[in-house]
Amino acid sequence: MNNDLLFYNTSTAEMTFDEVFDHLLQFIKRDPTATYRLAVGTDSQVHQHGTKFITSIHLHRVGKGAWGCLKKVMLPRRITSLKEKIYLETMYSQEVASKFTEEHISTMIDFLIPYSDEGADFIFEIHLDIGKKGKTKYFIEEMTEQIWALGVQPKIKPNSYAASSYANKYTK
């Protein structure tokens, strides 16, 4: 099995995307009256022998917890170009987000529709590890346009927690 297609979290070492999707559905089924924010985001860290990229899938039951998992890619070279790192982070996020087909999104939303009068809602976002402060500000327009082209809402710092917080924690 290809490691690039495997996800993990603190309780499960290896999950296929189908297994991840099943976990997400079970999480939604436990409280279908909630608002859910599904976010995909990637962060990276240069290490001595290469660059580690961590892509997260994070399903936030707003105000009531979250479920998440990660996918790791280790490139065997040190990426020193900020533009290349941001481009690759965005590409890895797009790759994982594209696994959520219209059918996947519809399946999740279908569980929530009967509870929309009780506040149920669903939002799908890609979180980019860029922001208006610092050197990454020069990439905001280009990277967010790539995400909009997928039909998904992009988020940047300080609202891009799936990349800048959750994924970041595992790049060290």
mmCIF file with all atom_site columns, C-alpha atoms in Angstrom:
data_model
loop_
_atom_site.group_PDB
_atom_site.id
_atom_site.type_symbol
_atom_site.label_atom_id
_atom_site.label_alt_id
_atom_site.label_comp_id
_atom_site.label_asym_id
_atom_site.label_entity_id
_atom_site.label_seq_id
_atom_site.pdbx_PDB_ins_code
_atom_site.Cartn_x
_atom_site.Cartn_y
_atom_site.Cartn_z
_atom_site.occupancy
_atom_site.B_iso_or_equiv
_atom_site.pdbx_formal_charge
_atom_site.auth_seq_id
_atom_site.auth_comp_id
_atom_site.auth_asym_id
_atom_site.auth_atom_id
_atom_site.pdbx_PDB_model_num
ATOM 1   C CA . MET A 1 1   ? 0.000   0.000  0.000  1.00 0.00 ? 1   MET A CA 1
ATOM 2   C CA . ASN A 1 2   ? 1.284   3.487  -0.876 1.00 0.00 ? 2   ASN A CA 1
ATOM 3   C CA . ASN A 1 3   ? 2.216   5.484  2.263  1.00 0.00 ? 3   ASN A CA 1
ATOM 4   C CA . ASP A 1 4   ? 1.205   8.709  0.518  1.00 0.00 ? 4   ASP A CA 1
ATOM 5   C CA . LEU A 1 5   ? -2.408  7.533  0.713  1.00 0.00 ? 5   LEU A CA 1
ATOM 6   C CA . LEU A 1 6   ? -2.332  6.732  4.410  1.00 0.00 ? 6   LEU A CA 1
ATOM 7   C CA . PHE A 1 7   ? -3.491  8.973  7.235  1.00 0.00 ? 7   PHE A CA 1
ATOM 8   C CA . TYR A 1 8   ? -2.924  8.682  10.969 1.00 0.00 ? 8   TYR A CA 1
ATOM 9   C CA . ASN A 1 9   ? -3.825  10.279 14.280 1.00 0.00 ? 9   ASN A CA 1
ATOM 10  C CA . THR A 1 10  ? -3.028  9.678  17.934 1.00 0.00 ? 10  THR A CA 1
ATOM 11  C CA . SER A 1 11  ? -5.321  6.643  18.134 1.00 0.00 ? 11  SER A CA 1
ATOM 12  C CA . THR A 1 12  ? -4.898  4.988  14.712 1.00 0.00 ? 12  THR A CA 1
ATOM 13  C CA . ALA A 1 13  ? -1.594  4.387  12.909 1.00 0.00 ? 13  ALA A CA 1
ATOM 14  C CA . GLU A 1 14  ? -2.792  3.834  9.348  1.00 0.00 ? 14  GLU A CA 1
ATOM 15  C CA . MET A 1 15  ? -6.072  4.800  7.711  1.00 0.00 ? 15  MET A CA 1
ATOM 16  C CA . THR A 1 16  ? -7.068  4.884  4.077  1.00 0.00 ? 16  THR A CA 1
ATOM 17  C CA . PHE A 1 17  ? -9.091  7.850  2.870  1.00 0.00 ? 17  PHE A CA 1
ATOM 18  C CA . ASP A 1 18  ? -12.229 5.662  2.931  1.00 0.00 ? 18  ASP A CA 1
ATOM 19  C CA . GLU A 1 19  ? -11.580 4.870  6.600  1.00 0.00 ? 19  GLU A CA 1
ATOM 20  C CA . VAL A 1 20  ? -11.016 8.561  7.323  1.00 0.00 ? 20  VAL A CA 1
ATOM 21  C CA . PHE A 1 21  ? -14.306 9.389  5.620  1.00 0.00 ? 21  PHE A CA 1
ATOM 22  C CA . ASP A 1 22  ? -16.099 6.751  7.724  1.00 0.00 ? 22  ASP A CA 1
ATOM 23  C CA . HIS A 1 23  ? -14.692 8.358  10.889 1.00 0.00 ? 23  HIS A CA 1
ATOM 24  C CA . LEU A 1 24  ? -15.910 11.774 9.724  1.00 0.00 ? 24  LEU A CA 1
ATOM 25  C CA . LEU A 1 25  ? -19.406 10.415 9.067  1.00 0.00 ? 25  LEU A CA 1
ATOM 26  C CA . GLN A 1 26  ? -19.555 8.726  12.475 1.00 0.00 ? 26  GLN A CA 1
ATOM 27  C CA . PHE A 1 27  ? -18.465 11.977 14.107 1.00 0.00 ? 27  PHE A CA 1
ATOM 28  C CA . ILE A 1 28  ? -21.259 13.882 12.334 1.00 0.00 ? 28  ILE A CA 1
ATOM 29  C CA . LYS A 1 29  ? -23.878 11.211 13.129 1.00 0.00 ? 29  LYS A CA 1
ATOM 30  C CA . ARG A 1 30  ? -23.185 11.590 16.873 1.00 0.00 ? 30  ARG A CA 1
ATOM 31  C CA . ASP A 1 31  ? -24.525 15.169 16.781 1.00 0.00 ? 31  ASP A CA 1
ATOM 32  C CA . PRO A 1 32  ? -26.316 16.061 13.547 1.00 0.00 ? 32  PRO A CA 1
ATOM 33  C CA . THR A 1 33  ? -27.669 19.327 15.007 1.00 0.00 ? 33  THR A CA 1
ATOM 34  C CA . ALA A 1 34  ? -24.226 20.968 15.169 1.00 0.00 ? 34  ALA A CA 1
ATOM 35  C CA . THR A 1 35  ? -22.353 23.234 12.803 1.00 0.00 ? 35  THR A CA 1
ATOM 36  C CA . TYR A 1 36  ? -19.394 21.464 11.183 1.00 0.00 ? 36  TYR A CA 1
ATOM 37  C CA . ARG A 1 37  ? -16.309 23.032 9.664  1.00 0.00 ? 37  ARG A CA 1
ATOM 38  C CA . LEU A 1 38  ? -14.249 20.605 7.572  1.00 0.00 ? 38  LEU A CA 1
ATOM 39  C CA . ALA A 1 39  ? -10.762 22.014 6.994  1.00 0.00 ? 39  ALA A CA 1
ATOM 40  C CA . VAL A 1 40  ? -7.742  20.707 5.137  1.00 0.00 ? 40  VAL A CA 1
ATOM 41  C CA . GLY A 1 41  ? -4.390  22.394 5.707  1.00 0.00 ? 41  GLY A CA 1
ATOM 42  C CA . THR A 1 42  ? -0.673  21.741 5.325  1.00 0.00 ? 42  THR A CA 1
ATOM 43  C CA . ASP A 1 43  ? 2.419   22.998 7.115  1.00 0.00 ? 43  ASP A CA 1
ATOM 44  C CA . SER A 1 44  ? 6.071   22.127 6.597  1.00 0.00 ? 44  SER A CA 1
ATOM 45  C CA . GLN A 1 45  ? 9.345   22.190 8.447  1.00 0.00 ? 45  GLN A CA 1
ATOM 46  C CA . VAL A 1 46  ? 12.878  21.903 7.094  1.00 0.00 ? 46  VAL A CA 1
ATOM 47  C CA . HIS A 1 47  ? 14.915  19.278 8.938  1.00 0.00 ? 47  HIS A CA 1
ATOM 48  C CA . GLN A 1 48  ? 18.541  18.216 8.649  1.00 0.00 ? 48  GLN A CA 1
ATOM 49  C CA . HIS A 1 49  ? 17.910  15.560 5.970  1.00 0.00 ? 49  HIS A CA 1
ATOM 50  C CA . GLY A 1 50  ? 14.820  16.879 4.222  1.00 0.00 ? 50  GLY A CA 1
ATOM 51  C CA . THR A 1 51  ? 11.550  18.745 4.461  1.00 0.00 ? 51  THR A CA 1
ATOM 52  C CA . LYS A 1 52  ? 8.550   17.326 6.302  1.00 0.00 ? 52  LYS A CA 1
ATOM 53  C CA . PHE A 1 53  ? 5.046   18.201 5.088  1.00 0.00 ? 53  PHE A CA 1
ATOM 54  C CA . ILE A 1 54  ? 2.045   17.426 7.266  1.00 0.00 ? 54  ILE A CA 1
ATOM 55  C CA . THR A 1 55  ? -1.444  17.740 5.814  1.00 0.00 ? 55  THR A CA 1
ATOM 56  C CA . SER A 1 56  ? -4.346  17.704 8.232  1.00 0.00 ? 56  SER A CA 1
ATOM 57  C CA . ILE A 1 57  ? -8.003  16.869 7.852  1.00 0.00 ? 57  ILE A CA 1
ATOM 58  C CA . HIS A 1 58  ? -9.830  18.546 10.720 1.00 0.00 ? 58  HIS A CA 1
ATOM 59  C CA . LEU A 1 59  ? -13.578 18.289 11.317 1.00 0.00 ? 59  LEU A CA 1
ATOM 60  C CA . HIS A 1 60  ? -14.588 20.841 13.922 1.00 0.00 ? 60  HIS A CA 1
ATOM 61  C CA . ARG A 1 61  ? -17.951 20.396 15.605 1.00 0.00 ? 61  ARG A CA 1
ATOM 62  C CA . VAL A 1 62  ? -18.126 24.096 16.422 1.00 0.00 ? 62  VAL A CA 1
ATOM 63  C CA . GLY A 1 63  ? -18.117 24.585 20.175 1.00 0.00 ? 63  GLY A CA 1
ATOM 64  C CA . LYS A 1 64  ? -18.253 20.830 20.779 1.00 0.00 ? 64  LYS A CA 1
ATOM 65  C CA . GLY A 1 65  ? -14.918 19.255 19.865 1.00 0.00 ? 65  GLY A CA 1
ATOM 66  C CA . ALA A 1 66  ? -13.206 17.953 16.760 1.00 0.00 ? 66  ALA A CA 1
ATOM 67  C CA . TRP A 1 67  ? -11.854 14.886 15.006 1.00 0.00 ? 67  TRP A CA 1
ATOM 68  C CA . GLY A 1 68  ? -8.750  14.981 12.878 1.00 0.00 ? 68  GLY A CA 1
ATOM 69  C CA . CYS A 1 69  ? -6.042  13.047 11.139 1.00 0.00 ? 69  CYS A CA 1
ATOM 70  C CA . LEU A 1 70  ? -2.790  13.712 9.337  1.00 0.00 ? 70  LEU A CA 1
ATOM 71  C CA . LYS A 1 71  ? -0.854  12.687 6.244  1.00 0.00 ? 71  LYS A CA 1
ATOM 72  C CA . LYS A 1 72  ? 2.935   12.958 6.186  1.00 0.00 ? 72  LYS A CA 1
ATOM 73  C CA . VAL A 1 73  ? 5.207   13.488 3.192  1.00 0.00 ? 73  VAL A CA 1
ATOM 74  C CA . MET A 1 74  ? 8.965   13.670 3.699  1.00 0.00 ? 74  MET A CA 1
ATOM 75  C CA . LEU A 1 75  ? 10.914  15.120 0.792  1.00 0.00 ? 75  LEU A CA 1
ATOM 76  C CA . PRO A 1 76  ? 14.582  14.050 0.903  1.00 0.00 ? 76  PRO A CA 1
ATOM 77  C CA . ARG A 1 77  ? 15.898  17.581 0.399  1.00 0.00 ? 77  ARG A CA 1
ATOM 78  C CA . ARG A 1 78  ? 15.946  20.788 2.377  1.00 0.00 ? 78  ARG A CA 1
ATOM 79  C CA . ILE A 1 79  ? 13.591  23.275 0.738  1.00 0.00 ? 79  ILE A CA 1
ATOM 80  C CA . THR A 1 80  ? 14.957  26.741 1.420  1.00 0.00 ? 80  THR A CA 1
ATOM 81  C CA . SER A 1 81  ? 12.805  28.730 -1.008 1.00 0.00 ? 81  SER A CA 1
ATOM 82  C CA . LEU A 1 82  ? 9.774   30.144 0.817  1.00 0.00 ? 82  LEU A CA 1
ATOM 83  C CA . LYS A 1 83  ? 7.841   30.314 -2.454 1.00 0.00 ? 83  LYS A CA 1
ATOM 84  C CA . GLU A 1 84  ? 8.477   26.627 -3.171 1.00 0.00 ? 84  GLU A CA 1
ATOM 85  C CA . LYS A 1 85  ? 7.470   25.625 0.377  1.00 0.00 ? 85  LYS A CA 1
ATOM 86  C CA . ILE A 1 86  ? 4.206   27.616 0.200  1.00 0.00 ? 86  ILE A CA 1
ATOM 87  C CA . TYR A 1 87  ? 3.467   26.270 -3.272 1.00 0.00 ? 87  TYR A CA 1
ATOM 88  C CA . LEU A 1 88  ? 4.024   22.660 -2.131 1.00 0.00 ? 88  LEU A CA 1
ATOM 89  C CA . GLU A 1 89  ? 1.968   23.172 1.046  1.00 0.00 ? 89  GLU A CA 1
ATOM 90  C CA . THR A 1 90  ? -0.897  24.483 -1.072 1.00 0.00 ? 90  THR A CA 1
ATOM 91  C CA . MET A 1 91  ? -0.532  21.626 -3.557 1.00 0.00 ? 91  MET A CA 1
ATOM 92  C CA . TYR A 1 92  ? -0.608  18.969 -0.804 1.00 0.00 ? 92  TYR A CA 1
ATOM 93  C CA . SER A 1 93  ? -3.723  20.586 0.680  1.00 0.00 ? 93  SER A CA 1
ATOM 94  C CA . GLN A 1 94  ? -5.385  20.623 -2.737 1.00 0.00 ? 94  GLN A CA 1
ATOM 95  C CA . GLU A 1 95  ? -4.478  16.975 -3.263 1.00 0.00 ? 95  GLU A CA 1
ATOM 96  C CA . VAL A 1 96  ? -6.158  15.883 -0.033 1.00 0.00 ? 96  VAL A CA 1
ATOM 97  C CA . ALA A 1 97  ? -9.126  18.247 -0.426 1.00 0.00 ? 97  ALA A CA 1
ATOM 98  C CA . SER A 1 98  ? -9.758  16.871 -3.915 1.00 0.00 ? 98  SER A CA 1
ATOM 99  C CA . LYS A 1 99  ? -10.372 13.439 -2.377 1.00 0.00 ? 99  LYS A CA 1
ATOM 100 C CA . PHE A 1 100 ? -13.597 14.942 -0.991 1.00 0.00 ? 100 PHE A CA 1
ATOM 101 C CA . THR A 1 101 ? -15.733 14.541 -4.086 1.00 0.00 ? 101 THR A CA 1
ATOM 102 C CA . GLU A 1 102 ? -19.165 16.103 -4.519 1.00 0.00 ? 102 GLU A CA 1
ATOM 103 C CA . GLU A 1 103 ? -20.591 12.755 -3.440 1.00 0.00 ? 103 GLU A CA 1
ATOM 104 C CA . HIS A 1 104 ? -18.556 12.796 -0.187 1.00 0.00 ? 104 HIS A CA 1
ATOM 105 C CA . ILE A 1 105 ? -19.634 16.343 0.644  1.00 0.00 ? 105 ILE A CA 1
ATOM 106 C CA . SER A 1 106 ? -23.274 15.590 -0.227 1.00 0.00 ? 106 SER A CA 1
ATOM 107 C CA . THR A 1 107 ? -23.239 12.502 1.986  1.00 0.00 ? 107 THR A CA 1
ATOM 108 C CA . MET A 1 108 ? -22.054 14.561 4.966  1.00 0.00 ? 108 MET A CA 1
ATOM 109 C CA . ILE A 1 109 ? -24.557 17.341 4.298  1.00 0.00 ? 109 ILE A CA 1
ATOM 110 C CA . ASP A 1 110 ? -27.418 14.847 3.879  1.00 0.00 ? 110 ASP A CA 1
ATOM 111 C CA . PHE A 1 111 ? -27.043 13.852 7.537  1.00 0.00 ? 111 PHE A CA 1
ATOM 112 C CA . LEU A 1 112 ? -27.401 17.491 8.569  1.00 0.00 ? 112 LEU A CA 1
ATOM 113 C CA . ILE A 1 113 ? -30.268 18.685 6.346  1.00 0.00 ? 113 ILE A CA 1
ATOM 114 C CA . PRO A 1 114 ? -33.056 17.296 8.556  1.00 0.00 ? 114 PRO A CA 1
ATOM 115 C CA . TYR A 1 115 ? -31.579 19.323 11.443 1.00 0.00 ? 115 TYR A CA 1
ATOM 116 C CA . SER A 1 116 ? -30.985 22.630 9.648  1.00 0.00 ? 116 SER A CA 1
ATOM 117 C CA . ASP A 1 117 ? -33.774 24.289 11.662 1.00 0.00 ? 117 ASP A CA 1
ATOM 118 C CA . GLU A 1 118 ? -31.866 23.295 14.812 1.00 0.00 ? 118 GLU A CA 1
ATOM 119 C CA . GLY A 1 119 ? -28.653 24.962 13.622 1.00 0.00 ? 119 GLY A CA 1
ATOM 120 C CA . ALA A 1 120 ? -26.990 22.184 11.637 1.00 0.00 ? 120 ALA A CA 1
ATOM 121 C CA . ASP A 1 121 ? -24.598 23.533 9.028  1.00 0.00 ? 121 ASP A CA 1
ATOM 122 C CA . PHE A 1 122 ? -21.537 22.451 7.031  1.00 0.00 ? 122 PHE A CA 1
ATOM 123 C CA . ILE A 1 123 ? -18.573 24.478 5.763  1.00 0.00 ? 123 ILE A CA 1
ATOM 124 C CA . PHE A 1 124 ? -15.636 23.150 3.727  1.00 0.00 ? 124 PHE A CA 1
ATOM 125 C CA . GLU A 1 125 ? -12.360 25.114 3.739  1.00 0.00 ? 125 GLU A CA 1
ATOM 126 C CA . ILE A 1 126 ? -8.716  24.828 2.815  1.00 0.00 ? 126 ILE A CA 1
ATOM 127 C CA . HIS A 1 127 ? -6.411  26.466 5.350  1.00 0.00 ? 127 HIS A CA 1
ATOM 128 C CA . LEU A 1 128 ? -3.220  28.049 4.043  1.00 0.00 ? 128 LEU A CA 1
ATOM 129 C CA . ASP A 1 129 ? -0.189  28.711 6.224  1.00 0.00 ? 129 ASP A CA 1
ATOM 130 C CA . ILE A 1 130 ? 0.125   32.277 4.932  1.00 0.00 ? 130 ILE A CA 1
ATOM 131 C CA . GLY A 1 131 ? -0.997  35.615 6.304  1.00 0.00 ? 131 GLY A CA 1
ATOM 132 C CA . LYS A 1 132 ? -0.982  39.380 5.905  1.00 0.00 ? 132 LYS A CA 1
ATOM 133 C CA . LYS A 1 133 ? 2.050   39.709 8.189  1.00 0.00 ? 133 LYS A CA 1
ATOM 134 C CA . GLY A 1 134 ? 5.494   38.501 7.235  1.00 0.00 ? 134 GLY A CA 1
ATOM 135 C CA . LYS A 1 135 ? 7.000   37.296 3.988  1.00 0.00 ? 135 LYS A CA 1
ATOM 136 C CA . THR A 1 136 ? 4.089   35.007 3.079  1.00 0.00 ? 136 THR A CA 1
ATOM 137 C CA . LYS A 1 137 ? 1.822   38.010 2.392  1.00 0.00 ? 137 LYS A CA 1
ATOM 138 C CA . TYR A 1 138 ? 3.181   38.121 -1.160 1.00 0.00 ? 138 TYR A CA 1
ATOM 139 C CA . PHE A 1 139 ? 1.624   34.720 -1.910 1.00 0.00 ? 139 PHE A CA 1
ATOM 140 C CA . ILE A 1 140 ? -1.915  35.382 -0.642 1.00 0.00 ? 140 ILE A CA 1
ATOM 141 C CA . GLU A 1 141 ? -3.514  36.297 -3.962 1.00 0.00 ? 141 GLU A CA 1
ATOM 142 C CA . GLU A 1 142 ? -1.924  33.494 -5.975 1.00 0.00 ? 142 GLU A CA 1
ATOM 143 C CA . MET A 1 143 ? -2.546  30.723 -3.438 1.00 0.00 ? 143 MET A CA 1
ATOM 144 C CA . THR A 1 144 ? -6.104  31.751 -2.538 1.00 0.00 ? 144 THR A CA 1
ATOM 145 C CA . GLU A 1 145 ? -6.991  31.902 -6.255 1.00 0.00 ? 145 GLU A CA 1
ATOM 146 C CA . GLN A 1 146 ? -5.821  28.298 -6.600 1.00 0.00 ? 146 GLN A CA 1
ATOM 147 C CA . ILE A 1 147 ? -8.131  27.259 -3.782 1.00 0.00 ? 147 ILE A CA 1
ATOM 148 C CA . TRP A 1 148 ? -11.114 29.234 -5.108 1.00 0.00 ? 148 TRP A CA 1
ATOM 149 C CA . ALA A 1 149 ? -10.539 27.470 -8.463 1.00 0.00 ? 149 ALA A CA 1
ATOM 150 C CA . LEU A 1 150 ? -11.397 24.194 -6.699 1.00 0.00 ? 150 LEU A CA 1
ATOM 151 C CA . GLY A 1 151 ? -14.660 25.722 -5.490 1.00 0.00 ? 151 GLY A CA 1
ATOM 152 C CA . VAL A 1 152 ? -13.483 25.650 -1.878 1.00 0.00 ? 152 VAL A CA 1
ATOM 153 C CA . GLN A 1 153 ? -13.178 28.589 0.488  1.00 0.00 ? 153 GLN A CA 1
ATOM 154 C CA . PRO A 1 154 ? -9.565  29.454 1.403  1.00 0.00 ? 154 PRO A CA 1
ATOM 155 C CA . LYS A 1 155 ? -8.616  30.668 4.886  1.00 0.00 ? 155 LYS A CA 1
ATOM 156 C CA . ILE A 1 156 ? -5.375  32.413 5.830  1.00 0.00 ? 156 ILE A CA 1
ATOM 157 C CA . LYS A 1 157 ? -3.785  33.260 9.185  1.00 0.00 ? 157 LYS A CA 1
ATOM 158 C CA . PRO A 1 158 ? -5.051  33.859 11.789 1.00 0.00 ? 158 PRO A CA 1
ATOM 159 C CA . ASN A 1 159 ? -8.053  31.734 10.665 1.00 0.00 ? 159 ASN A CA 1
ATOM 160 C CA . SER A 1 160 ? -6.116  28.848 9.123  1.00 0.00 ? 160 SER A CA 1
ATOM 161 C CA . TYR A 1 161 ? -5.805  26.661 12.219 1.00 0.00 ? 161 TYR A CA 1
ATOM 162 C CA . ALA A 1 162 ? -5.758  23.324 10.333 1.00 0.00 ? 162 ALA A CA 1
ATOM 163 C CA . ALA A 1 163 ? -2.416  24.381 8.804  1.00 0.00 ? 163 ALA A CA 1
ATOM 164 C CA . SER A 1 164 ? -0.907  26.877 11.215 1.00 0.00 ? 164 SER A CA 1
ATOM 165 C CA . SER A 1 165 ? -1.822  25.060 14.425 1.00 0.00 ? 165 SER A CA 1
ATOM 166 C CA . TYR A 1 166 ? -2.905  21.408 13.998 1.00 0.00 ? 166 TYR A CA 1
ATOM 167 C CA . ALA A 1 167 ? -0.539  20.419 11.144 1.00 0.00 ? 167 ALA A CA 1
ATOM 168 C CA . ASN A 1 168 ? 2.208   22.666 12.499 1.00 0.00 ? 168 ASN A CA 1
ATOM 169 C CA . LYS A 1 169 ? 2.270   20.732 15.775 1.00 0.00 ? 169 LYS A CA 1
ATOM 170 C CA . TYR A 1 170 ? 3.357   17.574 13.903 1.00 0.00 ? 170 TYR A CA 1
ATOM 171 C CA . THR A 1 171 ? 6.002   19.085 11.586 1.00 0.00 ? 171 THR A CA 1
ATOM 172 C CA . LYS A 1 172 ? 8.616   19.360 14.347 1.00 0.00 ? 172 LYS A CA 1
#
